[in-house]
Amino acid sequence: MASKLDLQERRKRRLRYQIRMKSGGRPRLSVFRSGKHIYAQVIDDAAGRTVAAASSLEKTMREALKTGADTSAASAVGKLIAERAMAVGVTAVVFDRGPYLYHGRVKALADGAREGGLSF
């Protein structure tokens, strides 16, 4: 029987393959979710560099939020990453949820990024 980590790795690889095939050259909005915080990066895979990044660990976010581990924090990080991506000229991205299901904090981050102006 496959372990939970094996299943997560399979999900992540399957998703990254689909993103690579269907991205059309758009940057990738990657999400990492820990127990206490949430992180987001806009990555240009062609150039191999991070274009913009945001997390609930930043000082301004820590002061404004009660905790970094809820949907309101994820939504705020989504809006912040959208603002920073738009500042460098990125308007369309491909959403990379990694091994996480599109639910809860991951969905809240995606909705916040859409509200901020990113299209995916």
mmCIF file of C-alpha atoms in Angstrom:
data_model
loop_
_atom_site.group_PDB
_atom_site.id
_atom_site.type_symbol
_atom_site.label_atom_id
_atom_site.label_comp_id
_atom_site.label_asym_id
_atom_site.label_seq_id
_atom_site.Cartn_x
_atom_site.Cartn_y
_atom_site.Cartn_z
ATOM 1 C CA MET A 1 0.000 0.000 0.000
ATOM 2 C CA ALA A 2 1.299 3.442 -0.890
ATOM 3 C CA SER A 3 2.047 5.852 1.933
ATOM 4 C CA LYS A 4 0.569 9.317 2.211
ATOM 5 C CA LEU A 5 3.841 10.904 1.058
ATOM 6 C CA ASP A 6 3.976 8.621 -1.985
ATOM 7 C CA LEU A 7 0.466 9.670 -2.959
ATOM 8 C CA GLN A 8 1.333 13.356 -2.493
ATOM 9 C CA GLU A 9 4.427 12.956 -4.680
ATOM 10 C CA ARG A 10 2.383 11.258 -7.403
ATOM 11 C CA ARG A 11 -0.205 14.065 -7.291
ATOM 12 C CA LYS A 12 2.518 16.697 -7.488
ATOM 13 C CA ARG A 13 4.288 15.042 -10.435
ATOM 14 C CA ARG A 14 1.030 14.517 -12.316
ATOM 15 C CA LEU A 15 0.050 18.157 -11.818
ATOM 16 C CA ARG A 16 3.492 19.522 -12.811
ATOM 17 C CA TYR A 17 3.406 17.438 -16.006
ATOM 18 C CA GLN A 18 -0.002 18.868 -16.937
ATOM 19 C CA ILE A 19 1.189 22.401 -16.149
ATOM 20 C CA ARG A 20 4.282 21.967 -18.304
ATOM 21 C CA MET A 21 2.221 20.663 -21.232
ATOM 22 C CA LYS A 22 -0.567 23.247 -21.056
ATOM 23 C CA SER A 23 1.106 26.381 -19.702
ATOM 24 C CA GLY A 24 1.753 28.037 -23.050
ATOM 25 C CA GLY A 25 4.816 29.838 -21.712
ATOM 26 C CA ARG A 26 2.989 31.505 -18.811
ATOM 27 C CA PRO A 27 4.691 31.742 -15.405
ATOM 28 C CA ARG A 28 3.624 29.368 -12.649
ATOM 29 C CA LEU A 29 2.003 30.473 -9.377
ATOM 30 C CA SER A 30 3.291 27.894 -6.907
ATOM 31 C CA VAL A 31 1.811 27.421 -3.425
ATOM 32 C CA PHE A 32 3.399 25.942 -0.302
ATOM 33 C CA ARG A 33 1.269 25.423 2.768
ATOM 34 C CA SER A 34 2.729 24.657 6.180
ATOM 35 C CA GLY A 35 1.016 24.256 9.519
ATOM 36 C CA LYS A 36 1.628 27.853 10.545
ATOM 37 C CA HIS A 37 2.056 29.842 7.305
ATOM 38 C CA ILE A 38 1.345 29.922 3.583
ATOM 39 C CA TYR A 39 3.782 30.908 0.839
ATOM 40 C CA ALA A 40 3.328 31.764 -2.855
ATOM 41 C CA GLN A 41 5.799 32.322 -5.693
ATOM 42 C CA VAL A 42 5.442 33.301 -9.322
ATOM 43 C CA ILE A 43 8.114 31.287 -11.149
ATOM 44 C CA ASP A 44 9.297 31.747 -14.731
ATOM 45 C CA ASP A 45 10.290 28.191 -15.672
ATOM 46 C CA ALA A 46 11.817 29.248 -19.002
ATOM 47 C CA ALA A 47 14.314 31.537 -17.279
ATOM 48 C CA GLY A 48 14.496 29.421 -14.127
ATOM 49 C CA ARG A 49 13.916 32.274 -11.688
ATOM 50 C CA THR A 50 11.366 33.534 -9.198
ATOM 51 C CA VAL A 51 9.602 36.658 -10.449
ATOM 52 C CA ALA A 52 7.617 37.502 -7.302
ATOM 53 C CA ALA A 53 7.082 35.994 -3.866
ATOM 54 C CA ALA A 54 4.858 36.581 -0.839
ATOM 55 C CA SER A 55 4.122 34.805 2.420
ATOM 56 C CA SER A 56 2.261 35.184 5.672
ATOM 57 C CA LEU A 57 5.646 35.243 7.401
ATOM 58 C CA GLU A 58 6.487 38.792 6.251
ATOM 59 C CA LYS A 59 6.519 41.474 8.926
ATOM 60 C CA THR A 60 3.633 43.519 7.503
ATOM 61 C CA MET A 61 1.489 40.402 7.187
ATOM 62 C CA ARG A 62 2.311 39.201 10.714
ATOM 63 C CA GLU A 63 1.264 42.564 12.136
ATOM 64 C CA ALA A 64 -1.975 42.731 10.155
ATOM 65 C CA LEU A 65 -3.129 39.130 10.618
ATOM 66 C CA LYS A 66 -4.125 37.184 13.697
ATOM 67 C CA THR A 67 -2.443 34.003 12.432
ATOM 68 C CA GLY A 68 -0.771 32.879 9.233
ATOM 69 C CA ALA A 69 -2.634 29.590 9.124
ATOM 70 C CA ASP A 70 -6.194 30.516 8.181
ATOM 71 C CA THR A 71 -8.114 31.378 5.036
ATOM 72 C CA SER A 72 -8.029 35.132 5.674
ATOM 73 C CA ALA A 73 -4.217 35.010 5.755
ATOM 74 C CA ALA A 74 -4.188 32.960 2.555
ATOM 75 C CA SER A 75 -6.474 35.455 0.845
ATOM 76 C CA ALA A 76 -4.232 38.347 1.919
ATOM 77 C CA VAL A 77 -1.144 36.541 0.592
ATOM 78 C CA GLY A 78 -2.991 35.947 -2.690
ATOM 79 C CA LYS A 79 -3.742 39.647 -3.063
ATOM 80 C CA LEU A 80 -0.148 40.542 -2.196
ATOM 81 C CA ILE A 81 1.354 38.106 -4.726
ATOM 82 C CA ALA A 82 -1.010 39.450 -7.396
ATOM 83 C CA GLU A 83 0.070 43.011 -6.623
ATOM 84 C CA ARG A 84 3.762 42.106 -6.815
ATOM 85 C CA ALA A 85 3.332 40.076 -10.015
ATOM 86 C CA MET A 86 1.427 42.900 -11.703
ATOM 87 C CA ALA A 87 4.222 45.304 -10.698
ATOM 88 C CA VAL A 88 6.735 43.304 -12.763
ATOM 89 C CA GLY A 89 4.346 42.890 -15.694
ATOM 90 C CA VAL A 90 2.889 39.408 -15.125
ATOM 91 C CA THR A 91 -0.882 39.295 -15.632
ATOM 92 C CA ALA A 92 -1.552 35.654 -16.590
ATOM 93 C CA VAL A 93 -0.209 32.646 -14.695
ATOM 94 C CA VAL A 94 -0.782 28.914 -14.348
ATOM 95 C CA PHE A 95 -1.870 27.859 -10.859
ATOM 96 C CA ASP A 96 0.330 25.143 -9.310
ATOM 97 C CA ARG A 97 -1.319 23.793 -6.179
ATOM 98 C CA GLY A 98 1.415 21.187 -5.680
ATOM 99 C CA PRO A 99 0.326 18.108 -3.727
ATOM 100 C CA TYR A 100 -2.488 20.019 -1.998
ATOM 101 C CA LEU A 101 -6.145 19.680 -2.867
ATOM 102 C CA TYR A 102 -7.884 22.778 -4.226
ATOM 103 C CA HIS A 103 -9.724 23.439 -0.988
ATOM 104 C CA GLY A 104 -9.519 25.682 2.067
ATOM 105 C CA ARG A 105 -6.380 27.827 2.271
ATOM 106 C CA VAL A 106 -5.191 26.922 -1.232
ATOM 107 C CA LYS A 107 -8.539 27.943 -2.719
ATOM 108 C CA ALA A 108 -8.563 31.148 -0.632
ATOM 109 C CA LEU A 109 -5.104 32.075 -1.946
ATOM 110 C CA ALA A 110 -6.236 31.465 -5.531
ATOM 111 C CA ASP A 111 -9.374 33.577 -5.029
ATOM 112 C CA GLY A 112 -7.304 36.379 -3.480
ATOM 113 C CA ALA A 113 -4.896 36.320 -6.427
ATOM 114 C CA ARG A 114 -7.832 36.532 -8.857
ATOM 115 C CA GLU A 115 -9.252 39.488 -6.915
ATOM 116 C CA GLY A 116 -5.844 41.131 -7.122
ATOM 117 C CA GLY A 117 -5.908 40.975 -10.923
ATOM 118 C CA LEU A 118 -4.111 37.775 -11.919
ATOM 119 C CA SER A 119 -5.870 35.595 -14.473
ATOM 120 C CA PHE A 120 -5.685 31.791 -14.458
#
